CSV table of C-alpha atoms in Angstrom, one decimal:
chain,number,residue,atom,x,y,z
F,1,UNK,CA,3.6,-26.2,-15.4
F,2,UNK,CA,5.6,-27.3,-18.5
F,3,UNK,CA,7.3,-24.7,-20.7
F,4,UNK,CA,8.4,-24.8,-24.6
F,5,UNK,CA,10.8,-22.6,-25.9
F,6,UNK,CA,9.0,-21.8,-28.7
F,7,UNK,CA,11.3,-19.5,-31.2
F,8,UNK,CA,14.9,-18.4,-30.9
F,9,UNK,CA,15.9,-15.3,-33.0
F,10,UNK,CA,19.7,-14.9,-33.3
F,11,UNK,CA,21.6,-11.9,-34.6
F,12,UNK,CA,24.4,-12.3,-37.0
F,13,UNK,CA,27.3,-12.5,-34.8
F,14,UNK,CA,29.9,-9.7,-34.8
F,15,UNK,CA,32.3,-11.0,-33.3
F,16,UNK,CA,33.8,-14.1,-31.9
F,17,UNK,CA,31.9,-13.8,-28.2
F,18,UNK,CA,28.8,-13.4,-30.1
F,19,UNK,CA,29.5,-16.4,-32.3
F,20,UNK,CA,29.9,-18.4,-29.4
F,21,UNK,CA,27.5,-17.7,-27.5
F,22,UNK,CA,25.0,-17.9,-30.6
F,23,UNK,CA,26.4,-21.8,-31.5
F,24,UNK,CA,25.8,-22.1,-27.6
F,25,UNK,CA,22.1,-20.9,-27.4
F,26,UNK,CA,20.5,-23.1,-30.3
F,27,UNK,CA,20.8,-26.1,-28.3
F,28,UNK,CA,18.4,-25.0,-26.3
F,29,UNK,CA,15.5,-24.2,-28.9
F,30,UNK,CA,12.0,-26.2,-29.6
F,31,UNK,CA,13.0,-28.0,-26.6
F,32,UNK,CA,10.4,-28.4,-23.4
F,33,UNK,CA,11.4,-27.7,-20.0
F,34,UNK,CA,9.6,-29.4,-17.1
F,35,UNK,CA,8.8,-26.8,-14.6
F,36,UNK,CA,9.2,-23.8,-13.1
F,37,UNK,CA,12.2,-24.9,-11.1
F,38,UNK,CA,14.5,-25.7,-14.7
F,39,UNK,CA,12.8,-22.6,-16.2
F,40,UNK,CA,14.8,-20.9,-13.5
F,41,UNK,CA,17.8,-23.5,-13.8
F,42,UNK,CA,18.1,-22.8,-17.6
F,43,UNK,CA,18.0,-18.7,-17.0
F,44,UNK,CA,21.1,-19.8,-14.2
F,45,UNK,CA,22.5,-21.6,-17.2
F,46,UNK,CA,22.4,-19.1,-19.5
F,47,UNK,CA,23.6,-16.5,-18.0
F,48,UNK,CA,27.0,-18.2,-16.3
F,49,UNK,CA,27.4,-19.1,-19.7
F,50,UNK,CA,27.3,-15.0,-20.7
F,51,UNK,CA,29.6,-14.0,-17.8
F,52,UNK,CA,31.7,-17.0,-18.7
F,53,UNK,CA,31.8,-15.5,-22.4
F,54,UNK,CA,32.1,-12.2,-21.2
F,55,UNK,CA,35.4,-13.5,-19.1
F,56,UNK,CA,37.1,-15.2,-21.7
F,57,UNK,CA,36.7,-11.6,-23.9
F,58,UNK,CA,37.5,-8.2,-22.0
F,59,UNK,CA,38.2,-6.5,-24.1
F,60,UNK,CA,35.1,-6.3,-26.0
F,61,UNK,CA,32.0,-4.6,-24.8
F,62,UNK,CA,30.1,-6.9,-22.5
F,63,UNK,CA,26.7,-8.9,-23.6
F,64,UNK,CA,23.8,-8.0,-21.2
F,65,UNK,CA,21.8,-11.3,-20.0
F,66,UNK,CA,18.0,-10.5,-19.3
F,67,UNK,CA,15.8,-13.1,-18.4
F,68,UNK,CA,11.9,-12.2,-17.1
F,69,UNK,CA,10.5,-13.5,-14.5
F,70,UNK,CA,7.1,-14.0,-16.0
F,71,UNK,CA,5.5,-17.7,-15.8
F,72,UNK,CA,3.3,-17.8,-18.8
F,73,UNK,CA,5.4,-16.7,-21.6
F,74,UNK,CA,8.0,-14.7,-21.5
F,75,UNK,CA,11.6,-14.3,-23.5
F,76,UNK,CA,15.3,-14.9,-22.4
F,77,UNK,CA,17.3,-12.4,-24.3
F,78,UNK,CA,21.2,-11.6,-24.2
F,79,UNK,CA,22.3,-7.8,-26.1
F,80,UNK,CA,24.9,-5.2,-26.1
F,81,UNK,CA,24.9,-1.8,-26.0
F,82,UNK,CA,26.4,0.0,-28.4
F,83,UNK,CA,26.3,4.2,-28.3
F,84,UNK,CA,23.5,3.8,-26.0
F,85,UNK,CA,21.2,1.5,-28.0
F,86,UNK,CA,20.8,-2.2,-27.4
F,87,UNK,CA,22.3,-4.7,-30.0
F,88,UNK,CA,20.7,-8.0,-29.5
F,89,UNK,CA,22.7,-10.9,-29.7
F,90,UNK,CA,19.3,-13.6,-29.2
F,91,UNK,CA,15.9,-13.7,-28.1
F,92,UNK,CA,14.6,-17.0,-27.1
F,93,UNK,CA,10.7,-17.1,-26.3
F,94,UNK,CA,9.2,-19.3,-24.2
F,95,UNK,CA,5.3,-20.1,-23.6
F,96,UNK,CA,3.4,-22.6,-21.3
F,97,UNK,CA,2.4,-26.2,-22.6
F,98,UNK,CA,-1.5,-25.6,-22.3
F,99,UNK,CA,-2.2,-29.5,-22.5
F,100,UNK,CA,-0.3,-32.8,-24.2
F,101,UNK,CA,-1.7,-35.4,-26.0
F,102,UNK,CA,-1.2,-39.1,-26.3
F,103,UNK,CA,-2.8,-41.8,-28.4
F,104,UNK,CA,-4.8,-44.4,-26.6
F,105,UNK,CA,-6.7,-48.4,-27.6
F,106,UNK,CA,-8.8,-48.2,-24.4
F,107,UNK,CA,-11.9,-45.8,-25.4
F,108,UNK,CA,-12.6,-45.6,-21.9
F,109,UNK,CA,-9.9,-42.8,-21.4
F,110,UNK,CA,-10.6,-39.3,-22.0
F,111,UNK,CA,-7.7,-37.5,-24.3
F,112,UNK,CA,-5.2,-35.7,-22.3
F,113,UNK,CA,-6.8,-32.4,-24.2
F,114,UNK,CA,-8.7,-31.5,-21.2
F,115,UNK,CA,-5.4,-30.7,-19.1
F,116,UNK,CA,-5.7,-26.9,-20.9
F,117,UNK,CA,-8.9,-26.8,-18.0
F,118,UNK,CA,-6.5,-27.4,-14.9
F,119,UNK,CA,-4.1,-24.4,-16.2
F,120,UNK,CA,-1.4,-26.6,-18.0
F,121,UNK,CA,-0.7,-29.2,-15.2
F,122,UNK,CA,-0.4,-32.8,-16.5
């Protein structure tokens, strides 16, 4: 299945960890992501990126990856916590491509719109 990474909310960054990791993340919005195997490749990503953040800053309070393991939709998120409530940092959504379309001369091919049927596969 392919995924899209379909909205990216970001926090105002409070600090310079945050701010970093926040320039980092929006790379990686509106963008689709081939299958399941770079889902998980991008979740890896992410979060070395967060432990390599939270490496270069000790002395602030760490930033919390999450990533579900979900494989219809689901949300990559990074937070804080700060007196015992979570202080987001970003949420980046993700949802599965349900079918693709492409423009074709030759009437004899059906639109790709039917690959919705076979559960998102192309």
């Amino acid at each position: 299945m392919m995924y899209f990474t379909n909205s990216l909310s970001i926090i105002s960054p409070k600090n310079r960890a945050w701010k970093k990791l926040v320039d980092w993340i929006r790379r990686f919005e509106h963008i689709l992501i081939l299958d399941e195997c770079s889902l998980d490749a991008l979740k890896m990503e992410i979060e070395a990126k967060v432990n390599e953040i939270n490496a270069e800053h000790p002395k602030l309070k760490p930033i919390i990856f999450s990533g579900d393991n979900s494989q219809i939709s689901g949300c990559i998120s990074a937070r804080v916590m700060s007196c015992g409530c979570p202080d987001t940092v970003f949420n980046l959504n993700y949802c599965v491509v349900k079918s693709t379309y492409a423009f074709s001369e030759d009437n004899s091919k059906e639109t790709i719109l039917l690959d919705s049927q076979k559960g998102g596969q192309s």
